[in-house]
Structures are given as structure tokens and as C-alpha cells.
Short mmCIF file of C-alpha atoms in Angstrom, two decimals:
data_model
loop_
_atom_site.label_atom_id
_atom_site.label_comp_id
_atom_site.label_asym_id
_atom_site.label_seq_id
_atom_site.Cartn_x
_atom_site.Cartn_y
_atom_site.Cartn_z
CA MET A 1 3.47 -9.51 -10.92
CA LEU A 2 0.29 -7.63 -11.87
CA ASN A 3 2.47 -4.71 -13.00
CA ALA A 4 4.63 -7.05 -15.14
CA ILE A 5 7.71 -6.13 -13.10
CA ILE A 6 8.41 -9.70 -11.94
CA SER A 7 7.32 -12.90 -13.66
CA PRO A 8 4.98 -15.39 -11.99
CA THR A 9 6.34 -18.84 -11.13
CA SER A 10 3.17 -20.32 -12.60
CA GLY A 11 -0.15 -19.24 -14.06
CA THR A 12 -0.94 -15.89 -15.62
CA ALA A 13 -3.30 -12.91 -15.32
CA GLU A 14 -4.80 -10.13 -17.38
CA VAL A 15 -4.73 -6.47 -16.41
CA VAL A 16 -6.99 -4.08 -18.35
CA GLY A 17 -7.29 -6.82 -20.96
CA TYR A 18 -3.55 -7.42 -21.45
CA ASP A 19 -1.65 -10.58 -20.55
CA ILE A 20 1.04 -9.85 -17.94
CA ILE A 21 3.50 -12.23 -19.66
CA SER A 22 3.03 -11.85 -23.41
CA GLN A 23 1.84 -8.20 -23.34
CA SER A 24 3.91 -6.83 -20.46
CA LYS A 25 4.71 -3.53 -22.25
CA GLN A 26 1.01 -2.71 -22.69
CA VAL A 27 0.38 -3.61 -19.03
CA LYS A 28 3.09 -1.17 -17.87
CA ILE A 29 1.83 1.62 -20.13
CA ASN A 30 -1.72 1.30 -18.78
CA CYS A 31 -0.79 0.93 -15.09
CA GLY A 32 0.42 3.35 -12.46
CA PHE A 33 2.36 1.88 -9.54
CA LEU A 34 3.24 3.26 -6.11
CA PRO A 35 5.42 0.86 -4.06
CA GLU A 36 5.40 0.87 -0.26
CA SER A 37 8.84 2.49 -0.11
CA PRO A 38 9.10 4.58 -3.29
CA GLY A 39 12.41 6.06 -4.35
CA LEU A 40 12.79 9.80 -4.85
CA TYR A 41 15.76 11.75 -6.12
CA GLN A 42 16.11 14.16 -3.22
CA LYS A 43 18.27 16.65 -5.14
CA LEU A 44 15.62 17.12 -7.83
CA THR A 45 12.68 19.46 -7.59
CA ALA A 46 9.19 18.01 -7.80
CA LYS A 47 8.84 19.34 -11.34
CA GLU A 48 12.20 17.88 -12.44
CA PHE A 49 11.34 14.50 -10.93
CA LEU A 50 7.97 14.35 -12.66
CA GLU A 51 9.55 15.42 -15.97
CA PHE A 52 12.01 12.54 -15.59
CA ILE A 53 9.20 10.03 -14.93
CA GLY A 54 7.22 11.34 -17.90
CA GLU A 55 10.23 10.87 -20.18
CA LEU A 56 10.55 7.26 -19.00
CA TYR A 57 7.11 6.70 -20.56
CA TYR A 58 8.22 8.46 -23.76
CA LEU A 59 5.54 11.11 -23.36
CA PRO A 60 5.86 14.23 -25.56
CA LYS A 61 7.30 17.23 -23.71
CA GLY A 62 4.11 19.25 -24.19
CA VAL A 63 2.01 16.47 -22.68
CA ILE A 64 4.42 16.09 -19.74
CA SER A 65 4.27 19.82 -18.99
CA SER A 66 0.47 20.03 -19.09
CA ARG A 67 0.00 16.90 -16.96
CA ILE A 68 2.49 18.12 -14.36
CA ASP A 69 0.52 21.37 -14.05
CA GLU A 70 -2.74 19.42 -13.69
CA LEU A 71 -1.32 17.03 -11.08
CA LEU A 72 0.33 19.76 -9.01
CA GLU A 73 -3.02 21.55 -8.89
CA LEU A 74 -4.90 18.36 -8.02
CA PHE A 75 -2.54 17.61 -5.10
CA ASN A 76 -2.24 21.23 -3.92
CA LEU A 77 1.50 21.41 -4.59
CA GLU A 78 1.44 24.61 -6.62
CA GLY A 79 4.14 27.03 -5.50
CA ARG A 80 6.41 24.22 -4.26
CA GLU A 81 7.15 22.59 -7.62
CA ASN A 82 10.61 24.19 -7.82
CA ASP A 83 11.65 23.23 -4.27
CA LEU A 84 14.04 20.31 -3.77
CA LEU A 85 12.29 17.11 -2.69
CA GLU A 86 14.65 16.80 0.30
CA GLY A 87 12.78 19.73 1.87
CA TYR A 88 9.35 18.09 1.49
CA SER A 89 7.42 16.51 4.36
CA ARG A 90 6.53 12.80 4.17
CA GLY A 91 2.99 13.65 3.17
CA MET A 92 4.17 15.95 0.38
CA LYS A 93 6.61 13.32 -0.88
CA GLN A 94 3.79 10.79 -0.98
CA LYS A 95 1.78 13.26 -3.04
CA VAL A 96 4.66 13.58 -5.52
CA CYS A 97 4.86 9.79 -5.74
CA LEU A 98 1.14 9.66 -6.50
CA CYS A 99 1.71 12.28 -9.21
CA ALA A 100 4.43 10.04 -10.67
CA ALA A 101 2.04 7.07 -10.67
CA LEU A 102 -0.49 9.17 -12.62
CA ILE A 103 1.77 11.02 -15.07
CA GLN A 104 1.03 8.68 -18.00
CA ASP A 105 -2.74 8.80 -17.27
CA PRO A 106 -3.05 5.07 -16.45
CA LYS A 107 -6.34 3.19 -16.53
CA ILE A 108 -5.59 1.43 -13.23
CA ILE A 109 -3.41 2.47 -10.29
CA PHE A 110 -1.72 -0.02 -7.95
CA LEU A 111 -0.95 1.36 -4.48
CA ASP A 112 1.09 -0.70 -2.01
CA GLU A 113 0.49 0.53 1.56
CA PRO A 114 -0.14 4.14 0.39
CA THR A 115 -0.25 5.51 3.96
CA SER A 116 2.86 3.67 5.15
CA ASN A 117 5.17 5.71 7.43
CA LEU A 118 2.84 8.71 7.41
CA ASP A 119 1.63 10.58 10.46
CA PRO A 120 -2.17 10.64 10.99
CA ALA A 121 -2.63 14.04 9.32
CA ALA A 122 -0.65 13.08 6.20
CA ALA A 123 -2.39 9.69 6.06
CA ARG A 124 -5.77 11.45 6.13
CA ILE A 125 -4.72 13.66 3.23
CA VAL A 126 -3.57 10.68 1.14
CA LYS A 127 -6.79 8.74 1.84
CA ASP A 128 -8.87 11.75 0.79
CA LEU A 129 -6.81 12.06 -2.39
CA ILE A 130 -7.36 8.37 -3.20
CA SER A 131 -11.12 8.85 -2.81
CA GLU A 132 -11.02 11.90 -5.07
CA LEU A 133 -9.05 10.02 -7.72
CA ALA A 134 -11.62 7.23 -7.78
CA LYS A 135 -14.58 9.62 -7.95
CA LYS A 136 -13.40 12.67 -9.89
CA ALA A 137 -10.74 11.16 -12.15
CA GLU A 138 -12.70 7.91 -12.57
CA LYS A 139 -9.66 5.72 -11.93
CA THR A 140 -9.69 2.09 -10.82
CA ILE A 141 -7.44 1.80 -7.77
CA PHE A 142 -6.00 -1.49 -6.51
CA ILE A 143 -4.75 -1.17 -2.92
CA CYS A 144 -2.58 -3.68 -1.09
CA THR A 145 -2.72 -2.97 2.65
CA HIS A 146 -2.68 -4.48 6.12
CA LEU A 147 -4.45 -1.42 7.54
CA LEU A 148 -7.98 -2.76 7.75
CA ASP A 149 -9.61 0.49 8.82
CA ALA A 150 -8.27 2.14 5.67
CA ALA A 151 -9.45 -0.78 3.52
CA GLU A 152 -12.93 -0.64 5.07
CA GLU A 153 -13.12 3.11 4.51
CA LEU A 154 -11.75 3.29 0.96
CA CYS A 155 -12.50 0.04 -0.85
CA ASP A 156 -15.65 -1.02 -2.69
CA LEU A 157 -14.41 -4.61 -3.07
CA ILE A 158 -12.02 -6.49 -0.79
CA GLY A 159 -10.14 -9.75 -1.18
CA ILE A 160 -8.45 -11.45 1.77
CA ILE A 161 -5.36 -13.43 0.73
CA ASP A 162 -3.56 -15.99 2.88
CA LYS A 163 -0.35 -17.60 1.61
CA GLY A 164 -1.28 -16.81 -1.99
CA GLU A 165 -4.83 -18.15 -1.68
CA LEU A 166 -7.87 -15.88 -2.02
CA LYS A 167 -9.89 -16.89 1.03
CA LEU A 168 -12.80 -14.46 0.68
CA GLU A 169 -13.96 -11.67 -1.61
CA GLY A 170 -16.79 -9.15 -1.35
CA THR A 171 -17.80 -5.68 -0.25
CA PRO A 172 -16.68 -4.66 3.26
CA LYS A 173 -20.25 -5.10 4.51
CA GLU A 174 -20.59 -8.54 2.92
CA ILE A 175 -17.37 -9.75 4.51
CA ILE A 176 -18.25 -8.31 7.93
CA ASP A 177 -21.78 -9.76 7.85
CA SER A 178 -20.59 -13.18 6.62
CA VAL A 179 -18.85 -13.87 9.94
CA GLY A 180 -21.03 -11.76 12.22
CA ALA A 181 -18.29 -9.23 13.01
CA LYS A 182 -18.63 -5.60 14.05
CA ASP A 183 -15.93 -4.32 11.68
CA LEU A 184 -13.42 -5.52 9.08
CA GLU A 185 -10.64 -6.05 11.62
CA GLU A 186 -12.74 -8.45 13.68
CA ALA A 187 -13.92 -10.17 10.48
CA TYR A 188 -10.32 -10.63 9.33
CA LEU A 189 -9.27 -12.18 12.62
CA LYS A 190 -12.20 -14.59 12.51
CA ILE A 191 -11.53 -15.55 8.90
CA MET A 192 -7.84 -16.12 9.62
CA GLY A 193 -8.69 -18.18 12.71
CA VAL A 194 -7.33 -15.72 15.29
CA SER A 195 -10.19 -14.59 17.48
CA LYS A 196 -8.63 -14.32 20.94
CA ILE A 197 -5.50 -12.72 22.34
CA GLU A 198 -4.60 -16.13 23.78
CA ASP A 199 -4.22 -17.39 20.21
CA LEU A 200 -1.70 -14.68 19.46
CA LEU A 201 0.31 -15.63 22.56
CA ALA A 202 0.12 -19.37 21.95
CA TRP A 203 3.82 -19.48 21.13
CA ARG A 204 4.55 -19.02 24.82
CA GLU A 205 3.04 -22.43 25.52
CA GLU A 206 4.82 -24.21 22.69
CA GLY A 207 7.63 -26.69 23.27
CA PRO A 208 8.25 -29.26 26.02
CA ASN A 209 9.36 -28.58 29.54
CA ASN A 210 8.33 -24.92 29.53
CA THR A 211 6.99 -25.35 33.07
CA GLU A 212 10.22 -26.91 34.31
CA LYS A 213 12.30 -24.17 32.68
CA GLU A 214 10.23 -21.52 34.43
CA LYS A 215 10.68 -23.28 37.79
CA LYS A 216 14.46 -23.35 37.30
CA ARG A 217 14.54 -19.65 36.45
CA LYS A 218 12.55 -18.82 39.60
CA LYS A 219 14.88 -20.98 41.70
CA LYS A 220 17.95 -19.21 40.37
CA ARG A 221 16.42 -15.80 41.12
CA LYS A 222 15.71 -16.88 44.72
CA GLU A 223 19.28 -18.16 45.15
CA LYS A 224 20.68 -14.84 43.94
CA ASN A 225 18.51 -12.96 46.43
#
């Protein structure tokens, strides 16, 4: 919704000063978006793919070429730009997807689970790149993630959402301190009302006659033996 790709059922929002409903084109032009499971054309090279994305934004060819060179250098992909994407590792593909999200030089970048399906080494690379983008390229980055250690490490401001409701917002330290937790994971569990492993296994106790059912199962096992 914040990228003006789908319409809200109610309400509205502004992204970089533009209304997501009445000014959706301006929102898309000023936003970069990396979905959790991005699509790549495996039979294209990295350069061809990025040229295609740049043309979708109606960027001049000269601008596309110069930005591709800059992005390939930023993500250490020089020398591999003419290789087919099917031969790239997951980490390298994620880098190309980040390049695609940056090709039009957006003011804000939305990343949905940016380290999803990556091995620890590739995830580390992507997290470092996100930090560099925020610091060196001065980009605002909006991350949606369930990986709380990554959120605690990368984010300056965190919002915890439950069923569409913003339950709490603040810096990682503010959120952790507000509930007396040792880290963001423990804080999240406390805020969401799940503080013990017994709570997570409560479903085992739900429903009537669970005890009787267990007795019958044990009796049947004895009879078989």
C-alpha cells in the first residue's frame, strides 16, 4: 500500500509528501521497492536486467548506463555484469535486486525481509550494504521484517504492528527498556503477550476430553503390545 501498488480498504497515507491514492505515480517514482521474493529474469545478464528496470522508469539511456556503473561498483559486482543471473549466488542476486530498487535514485527504499532465504554470510553482506546505503547514500530505508536481531542492529526507529494496529514505536533501546527486556526479541514477546514457552504450546491443552483421548491412545498401544 505504501508503494501505491495495492489500494487501501480504508484510510490513506503520505509517502515523501505524496498521497498514495491521488498521487500514486509520484509515490512510485520516489520509492524503491524490494519484495521478499523478487523476480529475476534468469536468462538476462545483470546489466541487461538493470537496463530493463531503468527503462520501466523512463530514465534516459545515458542516466541508466551511468547509474548501473555506480551501483555495480557500490555492490562489488564489477566483472560479473555480463554473466547470466542464473549463475549468480543468492547473495549476488539479492545485490542485483537492491540495485534495481535504487536505479531511479529513490528518496526512500522499502525492503521486505531483505535477508530472506540467504545463508549467514550473504545475510551479513546485505545487512552491511543496507547500513552503507543509509550512511553513505543518505537514503531513508523502511524495513519490514520478523528477524528481530536484524531490526535491532539496523533500525533507528521500530514500530511493532499486530493485526494492523501499531502497538508500540520507538528506538530499539526505548522499546527494550519500556518492558525491562534484555533484547528486542524478549521485548517483542512481552509486548505480544507471549513470555513463556508454555504459552506457545497452549494449543496442546485446548479442547475438551484431551486427557481421555490420551488415555485411550495409551490403552490401544498396550493392547497392541
